[in-house]
Coordinates of C-alpha atoms and ligand atoms in Angstrom, one line a residue:
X1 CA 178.2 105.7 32.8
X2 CA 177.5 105.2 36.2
X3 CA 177.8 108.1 38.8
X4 CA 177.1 111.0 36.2
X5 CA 181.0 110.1 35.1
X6 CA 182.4 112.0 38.0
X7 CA 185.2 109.8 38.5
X8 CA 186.6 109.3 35.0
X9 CA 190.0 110.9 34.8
X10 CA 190.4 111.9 38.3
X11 CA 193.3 110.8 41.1
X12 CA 191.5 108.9 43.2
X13 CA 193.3 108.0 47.2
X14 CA 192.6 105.7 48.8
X15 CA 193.8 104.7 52.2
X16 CA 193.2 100.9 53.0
X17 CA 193.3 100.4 49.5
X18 CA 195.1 96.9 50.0
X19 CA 192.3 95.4 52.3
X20 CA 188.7 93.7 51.6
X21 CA 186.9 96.6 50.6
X22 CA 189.8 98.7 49.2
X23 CA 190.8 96.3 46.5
X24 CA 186.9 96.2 45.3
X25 CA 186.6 100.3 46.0
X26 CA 189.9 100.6 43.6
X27 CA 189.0 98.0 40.9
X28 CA 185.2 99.5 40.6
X29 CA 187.4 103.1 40.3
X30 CA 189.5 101.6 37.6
X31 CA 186.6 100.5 35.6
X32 CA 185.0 104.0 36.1
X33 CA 188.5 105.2 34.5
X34 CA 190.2 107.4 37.8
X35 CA 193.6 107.2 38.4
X36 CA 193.8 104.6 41.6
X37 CA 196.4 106.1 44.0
X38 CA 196.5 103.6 47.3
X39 CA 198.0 104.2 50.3
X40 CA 198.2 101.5 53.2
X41 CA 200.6 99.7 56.1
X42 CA 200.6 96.2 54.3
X43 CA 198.8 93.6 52.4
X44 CA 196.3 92.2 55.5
X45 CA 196.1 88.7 54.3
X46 CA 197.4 86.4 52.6
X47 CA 195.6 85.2 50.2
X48 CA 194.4 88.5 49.4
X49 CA 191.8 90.2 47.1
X50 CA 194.8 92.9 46.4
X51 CA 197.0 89.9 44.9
X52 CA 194.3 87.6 43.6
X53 CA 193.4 90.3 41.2
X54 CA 197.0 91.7 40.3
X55 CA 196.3 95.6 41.5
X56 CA 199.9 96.4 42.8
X57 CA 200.1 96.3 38.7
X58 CA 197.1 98.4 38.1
X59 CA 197.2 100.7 41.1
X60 CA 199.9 104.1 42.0
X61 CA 200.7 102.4 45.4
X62 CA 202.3 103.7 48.8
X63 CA 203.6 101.7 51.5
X64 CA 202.8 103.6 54.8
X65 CA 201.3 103.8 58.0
X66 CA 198.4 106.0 58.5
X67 CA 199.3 107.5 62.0
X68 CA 202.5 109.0 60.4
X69 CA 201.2 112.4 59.5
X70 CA 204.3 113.5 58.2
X71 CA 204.5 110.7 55.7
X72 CA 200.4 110.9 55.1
X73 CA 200.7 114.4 54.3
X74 CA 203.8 114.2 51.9
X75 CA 202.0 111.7 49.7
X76 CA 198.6 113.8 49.9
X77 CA 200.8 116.7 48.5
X78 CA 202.3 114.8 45.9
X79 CA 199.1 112.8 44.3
X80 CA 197.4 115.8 45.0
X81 CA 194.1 113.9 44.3
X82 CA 190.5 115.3 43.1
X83 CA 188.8 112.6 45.8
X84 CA 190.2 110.7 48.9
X85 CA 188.3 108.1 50.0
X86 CA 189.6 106.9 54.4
X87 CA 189.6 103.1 54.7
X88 CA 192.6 102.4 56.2
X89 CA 191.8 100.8 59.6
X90 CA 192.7 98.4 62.0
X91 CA 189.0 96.7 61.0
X92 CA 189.1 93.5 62.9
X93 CA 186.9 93.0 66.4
X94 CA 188.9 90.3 67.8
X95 CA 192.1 91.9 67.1
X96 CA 191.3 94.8 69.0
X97 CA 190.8 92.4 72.1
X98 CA 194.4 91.5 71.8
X99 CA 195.7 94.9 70.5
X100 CA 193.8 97.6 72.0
X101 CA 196.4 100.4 72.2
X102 CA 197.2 99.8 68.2
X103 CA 193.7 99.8 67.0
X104 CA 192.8 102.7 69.3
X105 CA 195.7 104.8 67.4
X106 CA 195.3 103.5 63.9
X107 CA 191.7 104.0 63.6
X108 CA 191.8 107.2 65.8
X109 CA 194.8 109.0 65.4
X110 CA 195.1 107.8 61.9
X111 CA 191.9 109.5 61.3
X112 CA 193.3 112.8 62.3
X113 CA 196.4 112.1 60.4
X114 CA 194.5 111.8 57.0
X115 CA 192.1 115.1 58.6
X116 CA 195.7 117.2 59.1
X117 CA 196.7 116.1 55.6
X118 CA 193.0 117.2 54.6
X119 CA 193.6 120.9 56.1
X120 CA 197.0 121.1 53.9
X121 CA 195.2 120.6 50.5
X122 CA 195.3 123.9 48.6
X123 CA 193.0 122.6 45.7
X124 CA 189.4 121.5 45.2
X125 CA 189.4 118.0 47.0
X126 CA 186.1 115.5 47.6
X127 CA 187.2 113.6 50.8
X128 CA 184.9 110.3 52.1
X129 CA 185.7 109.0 55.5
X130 CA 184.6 105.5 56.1
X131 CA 183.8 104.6 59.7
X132 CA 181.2 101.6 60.5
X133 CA 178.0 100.5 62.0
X134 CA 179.8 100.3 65.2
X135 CA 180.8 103.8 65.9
X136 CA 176.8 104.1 66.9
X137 CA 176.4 103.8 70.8
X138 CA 174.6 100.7 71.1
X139 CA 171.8 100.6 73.1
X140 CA 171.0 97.4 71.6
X141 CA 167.1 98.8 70.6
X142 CA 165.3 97.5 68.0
X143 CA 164.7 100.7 65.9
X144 CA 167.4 101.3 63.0
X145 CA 169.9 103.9 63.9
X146 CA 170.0 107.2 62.8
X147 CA 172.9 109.5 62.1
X148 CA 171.8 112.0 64.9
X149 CA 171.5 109.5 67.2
X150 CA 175.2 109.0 69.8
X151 CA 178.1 107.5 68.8
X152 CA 180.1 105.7 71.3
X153 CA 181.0 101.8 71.6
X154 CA 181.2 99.5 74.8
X155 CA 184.5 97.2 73.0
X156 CA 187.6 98.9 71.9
X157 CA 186.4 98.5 68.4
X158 CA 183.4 100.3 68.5
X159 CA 184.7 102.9 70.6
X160 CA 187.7 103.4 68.3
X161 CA 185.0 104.1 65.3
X162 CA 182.8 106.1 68.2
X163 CA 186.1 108.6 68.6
X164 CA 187.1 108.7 65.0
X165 CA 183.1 110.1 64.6
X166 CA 184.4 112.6 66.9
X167 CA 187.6 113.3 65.6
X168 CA 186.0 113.7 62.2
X169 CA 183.6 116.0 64.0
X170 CA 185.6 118.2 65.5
X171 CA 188.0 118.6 62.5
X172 CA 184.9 119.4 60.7
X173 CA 183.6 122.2 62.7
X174 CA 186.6 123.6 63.7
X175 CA 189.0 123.9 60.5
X176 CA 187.3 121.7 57.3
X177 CA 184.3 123.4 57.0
X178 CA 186.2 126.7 56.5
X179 CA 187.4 125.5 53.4
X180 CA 185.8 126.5 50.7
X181 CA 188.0 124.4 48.1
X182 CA 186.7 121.2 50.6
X183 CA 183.5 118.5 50.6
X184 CA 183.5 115.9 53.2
X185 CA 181.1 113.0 54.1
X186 CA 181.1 110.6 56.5
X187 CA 180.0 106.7 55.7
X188 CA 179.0 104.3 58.2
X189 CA 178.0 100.8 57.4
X190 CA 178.7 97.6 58.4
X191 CA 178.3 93.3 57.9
X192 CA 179.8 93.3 55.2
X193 CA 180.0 90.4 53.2
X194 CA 181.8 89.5 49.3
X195 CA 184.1 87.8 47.7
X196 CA 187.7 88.5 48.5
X197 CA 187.7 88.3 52.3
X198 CA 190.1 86.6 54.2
X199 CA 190.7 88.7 57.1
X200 CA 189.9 86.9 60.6
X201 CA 186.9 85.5 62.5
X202 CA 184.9 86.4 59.6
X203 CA 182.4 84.2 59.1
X204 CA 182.1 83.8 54.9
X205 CA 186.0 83.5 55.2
X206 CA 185.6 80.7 57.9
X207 CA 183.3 78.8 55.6
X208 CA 185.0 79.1 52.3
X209 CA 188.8 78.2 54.0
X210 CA 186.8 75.1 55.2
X211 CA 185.2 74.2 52.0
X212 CA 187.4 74.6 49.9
X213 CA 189.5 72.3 52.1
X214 CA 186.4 69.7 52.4
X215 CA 186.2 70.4 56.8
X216 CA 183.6 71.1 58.5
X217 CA 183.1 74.7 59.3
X218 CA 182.9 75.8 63.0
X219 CA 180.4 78.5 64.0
X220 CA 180.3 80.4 67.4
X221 CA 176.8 82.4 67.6
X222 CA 175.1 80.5 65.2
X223 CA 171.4 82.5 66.3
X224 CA 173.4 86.0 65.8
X225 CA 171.4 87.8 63.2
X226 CA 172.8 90.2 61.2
X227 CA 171.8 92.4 58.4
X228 CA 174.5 91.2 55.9
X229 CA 175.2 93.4 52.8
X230 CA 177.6 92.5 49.9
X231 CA 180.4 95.1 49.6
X232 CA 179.1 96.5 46.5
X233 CA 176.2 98.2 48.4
X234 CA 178.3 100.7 50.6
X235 CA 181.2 100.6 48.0
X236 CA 178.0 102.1 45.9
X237 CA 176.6 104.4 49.1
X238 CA 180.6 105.8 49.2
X239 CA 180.7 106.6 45.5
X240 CA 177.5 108.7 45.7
X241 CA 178.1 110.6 48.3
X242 CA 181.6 111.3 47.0
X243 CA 180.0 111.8 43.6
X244 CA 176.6 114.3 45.3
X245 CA 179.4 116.0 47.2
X246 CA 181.3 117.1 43.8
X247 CA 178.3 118.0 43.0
X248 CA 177.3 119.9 45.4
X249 CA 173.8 118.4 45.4
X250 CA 174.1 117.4 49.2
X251 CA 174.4 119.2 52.2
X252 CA 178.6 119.2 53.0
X253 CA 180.0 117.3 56.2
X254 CA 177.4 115.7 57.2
X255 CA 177.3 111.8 57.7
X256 CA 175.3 108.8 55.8
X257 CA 174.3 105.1 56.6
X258 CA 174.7 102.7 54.3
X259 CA 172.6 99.2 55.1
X260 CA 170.4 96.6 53.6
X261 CA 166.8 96.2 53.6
X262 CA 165.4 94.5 56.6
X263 CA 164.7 91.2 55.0
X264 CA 168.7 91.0 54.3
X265 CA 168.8 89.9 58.3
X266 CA 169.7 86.1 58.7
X267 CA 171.2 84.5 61.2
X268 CA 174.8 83.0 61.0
X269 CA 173.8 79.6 60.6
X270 CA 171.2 80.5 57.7
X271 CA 173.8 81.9 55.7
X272 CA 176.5 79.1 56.5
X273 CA 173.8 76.8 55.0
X274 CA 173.0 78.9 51.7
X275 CA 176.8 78.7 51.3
X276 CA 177.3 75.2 51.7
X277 CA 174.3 74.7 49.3
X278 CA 175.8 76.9 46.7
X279 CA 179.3 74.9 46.8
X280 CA 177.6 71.6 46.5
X281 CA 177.7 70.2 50.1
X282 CA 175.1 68.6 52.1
X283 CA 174.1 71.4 54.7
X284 CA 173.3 69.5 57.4
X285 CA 177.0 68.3 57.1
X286 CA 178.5 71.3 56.7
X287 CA 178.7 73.5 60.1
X288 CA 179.3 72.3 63.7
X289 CA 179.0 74.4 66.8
X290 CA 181.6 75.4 69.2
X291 CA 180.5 76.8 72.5
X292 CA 184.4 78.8 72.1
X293 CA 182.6 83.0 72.3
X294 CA 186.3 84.4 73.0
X295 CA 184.7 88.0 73.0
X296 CA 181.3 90.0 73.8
X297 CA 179.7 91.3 70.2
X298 CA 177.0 92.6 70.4
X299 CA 173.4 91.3 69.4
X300 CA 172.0 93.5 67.3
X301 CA 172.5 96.8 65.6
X302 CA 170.8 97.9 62.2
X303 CA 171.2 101.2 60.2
X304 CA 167.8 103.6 59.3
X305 CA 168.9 104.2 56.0
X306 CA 166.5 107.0 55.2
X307 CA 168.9 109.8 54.6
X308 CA 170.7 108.3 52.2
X309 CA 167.4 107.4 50.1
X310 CA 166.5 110.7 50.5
X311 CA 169.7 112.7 50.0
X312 CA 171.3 110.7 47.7
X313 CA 168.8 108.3 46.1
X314 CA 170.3 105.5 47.5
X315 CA 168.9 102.1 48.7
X316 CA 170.9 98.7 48.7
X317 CA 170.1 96.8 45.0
X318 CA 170.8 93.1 45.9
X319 CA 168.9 90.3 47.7
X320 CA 169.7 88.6 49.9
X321 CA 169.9 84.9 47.6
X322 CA 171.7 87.1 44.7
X323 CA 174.5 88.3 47.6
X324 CA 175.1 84.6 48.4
X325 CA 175.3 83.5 45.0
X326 CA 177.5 86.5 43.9
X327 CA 180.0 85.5 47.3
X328 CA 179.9 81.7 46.3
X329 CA 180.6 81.8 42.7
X330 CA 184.0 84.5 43.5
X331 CA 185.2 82.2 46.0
X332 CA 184.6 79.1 43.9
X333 CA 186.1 80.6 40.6
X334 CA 189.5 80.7 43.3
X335 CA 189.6 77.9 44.7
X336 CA 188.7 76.0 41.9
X337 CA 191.1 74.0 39.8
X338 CA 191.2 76.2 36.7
X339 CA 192.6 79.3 37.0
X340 CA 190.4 82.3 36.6
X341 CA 191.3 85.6 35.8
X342 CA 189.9 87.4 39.3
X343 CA 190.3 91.2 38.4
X344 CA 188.0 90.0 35.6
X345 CA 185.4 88.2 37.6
X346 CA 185.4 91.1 39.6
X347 CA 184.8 93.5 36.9
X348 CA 181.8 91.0 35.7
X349 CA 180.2 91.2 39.2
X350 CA 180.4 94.8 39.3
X351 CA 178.7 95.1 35.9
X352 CA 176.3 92.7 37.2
X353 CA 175.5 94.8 40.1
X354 CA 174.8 98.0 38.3
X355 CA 172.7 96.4 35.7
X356 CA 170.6 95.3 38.9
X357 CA 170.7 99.0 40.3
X358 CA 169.8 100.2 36.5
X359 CA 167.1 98.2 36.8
X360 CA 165.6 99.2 40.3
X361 CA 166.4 103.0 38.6
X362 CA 168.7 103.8 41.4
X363 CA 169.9 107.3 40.2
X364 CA 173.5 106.9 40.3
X365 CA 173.7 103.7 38.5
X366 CA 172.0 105.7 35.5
Ligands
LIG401 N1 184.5 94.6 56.4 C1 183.5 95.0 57.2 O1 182.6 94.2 57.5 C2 183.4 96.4 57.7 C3 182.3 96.8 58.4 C4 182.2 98.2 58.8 C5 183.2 99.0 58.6 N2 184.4 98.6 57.9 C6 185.4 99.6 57.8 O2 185.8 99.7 56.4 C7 187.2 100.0 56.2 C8 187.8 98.9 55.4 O3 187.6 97.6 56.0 P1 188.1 96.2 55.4 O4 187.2 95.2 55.8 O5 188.5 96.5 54.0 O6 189.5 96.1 56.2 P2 190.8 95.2 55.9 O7 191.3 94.7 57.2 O8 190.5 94.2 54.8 O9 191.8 96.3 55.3 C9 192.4 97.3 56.2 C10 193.3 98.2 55.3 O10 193.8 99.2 56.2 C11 195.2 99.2 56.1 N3 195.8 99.6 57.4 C12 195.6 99.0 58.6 N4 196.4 99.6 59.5 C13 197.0 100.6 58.9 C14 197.9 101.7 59.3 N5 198.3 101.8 60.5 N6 198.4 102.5 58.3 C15 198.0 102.4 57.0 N7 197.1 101.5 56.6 C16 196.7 100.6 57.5 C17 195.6 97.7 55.7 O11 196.9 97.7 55.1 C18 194.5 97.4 54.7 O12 194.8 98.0 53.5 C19 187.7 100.1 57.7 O13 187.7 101.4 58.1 C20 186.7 99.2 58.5 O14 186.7 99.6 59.8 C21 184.5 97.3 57.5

């Protein structure tokens, strides 16, 4: 049943739903039987996890920018959904090097859009916001962050996330949480790895375009250590609080962190050699360095995920070795020469994942 059957028959929005972690968000809401409305500016790539699994045929979806409140809020009024979930955002780092101004209004005043469409819903409405890892202040400690710790963000990036935090915030106290007919939740999380990628300077999407064209991957930080999580585990982290928030079993407007166990941290080059292994190439062959680090990121930044085990009953489900395989076989079954039916592979590693989380008990996967 899977998150106490909250989401079956319900209009579900969501913004971004054409990107990465949309298109997985709206299949998993599909299987969960909601009615997927999506609203975003474009299809982000192409090839994309959108197409590749035929959801413009499966989905109720709008063409529109998020920073046009007008247009936001006219579509919020005529869905008039039970749960929103925010995803739409301008989501790459290097991008917001070379487009600063764009990535500081969509992720910031297209926050605020989607919060002014929020303060126009007259029925009972279960809104998620996603923001990232990023939005913490990084003060580039050791210690996990926690969600009372700053947000803030040194790149335009992180500081876009940092001010959506406090648009969110602000909303929140000032108008949101005097409606009674509202829940709202805020989701960080970040590294986020699976399937279905192909947005820029990512590195899984770097590795299969090479494989699957037999070159010779590049790598630029190949000692960067990250704590990589496939993007079932905060699709899952979203979902719960969405579904504990319905529920009113969690505390409203407050926000979570979504992230891996420690051992999930490897470093770039690990994981480029996990890949390779997994796709059948020799992995001493399969990466070279380039000294090419066209912007600062920063070294290090992991979530305390403490609140959302004890709020929500949440705790990531796969390994580290079962995230690999569960990225290599997705991208193998598309590049591969027979055609697989993707939208069904991507049911099958859902299913997969919440037998794991059945297993481990996890609550919402019950
Ligand atoms: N992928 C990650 O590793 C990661 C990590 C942390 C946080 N996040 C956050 O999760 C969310 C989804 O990320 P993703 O990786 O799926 O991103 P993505 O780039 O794959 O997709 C972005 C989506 O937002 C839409 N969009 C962009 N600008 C828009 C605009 N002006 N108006 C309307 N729609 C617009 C795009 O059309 C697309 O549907 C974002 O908020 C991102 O910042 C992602």
């Amino acid at each position: 049943m899977a998150f106490n059957n909250v989401y079956q028959g319900k209009k579900v929005l969501v913004t971004g739903n054409t990107g990465f972690k949309g298109s997985w968000l709206s299949t998993w809401l599909l299987m969960l039987g909601a009615e997927v409305y999506g609203y975003s500016k474009d299809i982000p790539t192409n090839p994309s996890m959108f197409e590749a699994t035929g959801l413009s045929g499966k989905v109720r979806h709008h063409f529109g920018d998020i920073r046009d409140k007008e247009e936001m809020d006219k579509y919020v009024q005529s869905v008039r959904p039970d749960f929103i979930f925010h995803l739409a955002a301008q989501a790459i780092v290097s991008t917001s090097y070379q487009e600063p101004f764009d990535t500081i209004t969509t992720n910031v005043v297209g926050t605020a859009s989607v919060l002014e469409a929020i303060r126009n819903i007259t029925w009972n409405c279960t809104c998620v916001l996603i923001t990232s890892d990023k939005a913490y202040d990084n003060v580039e400690w050791i210690w996990g962050y926690r969600e009372t710790d700053a947000v803030g963000g040194k790149d335009v990036y992180s500081g876009s996330k940092g001010a959506a935090e406090l648009t969110i915030k602000c909303y929140w106290k000032s108008f949101v949480r005097l409606m009674p007919n509202i829940k709202l939740g805020v989701a960080r999380a970040g590294n986020v790895i699976g399937g279905g990628d192909w947005a820029k300077d990512r590195i899984i999407v770097d590795c299969v375009k090479a494989f699957s064209n037999n070159e010779v991957v590049e790598i630029r930080s190949p000692k960067a250590t990250r704590p990589w999580q496939h993007v079932l585990e905060p699709l899952s982290g979203y979902l719960t609080l969405g579904q504990y928030l319905y529920e009113d079993k969690v505390e409203n407007g407050e926000p979570f962190n979504f992230g891996p166990c420690a051992e999930q941290a490897k470093t770039v080059f690990q994981l480029v050699q996990d890949l390779a292994e997994l796709w059948e190439l020799d992995k001493n062959e399969a990466a070279k360095l380039t000294g090419n680090v066209p912007f600062k990121e920063a070294t290090l930044l992991k979530l305390n995920c403490d609140k959302a085990q004890a709020y929500l009953d949440w705790h990531s489900t796969l390994h580290y070795e079962e995230c690999v395989h569960f990225i290599a076989d997705w991208y193998k079954a598309f590049y591969g020469k027979n055609k697989v039916d993707m939208y069904a592979l991507t049911i099958t590693q859902i299913e997969n994942y919440v037998k794991a989380a059945e297993a481990q008990q996890l609550k919402w996967a019950e």
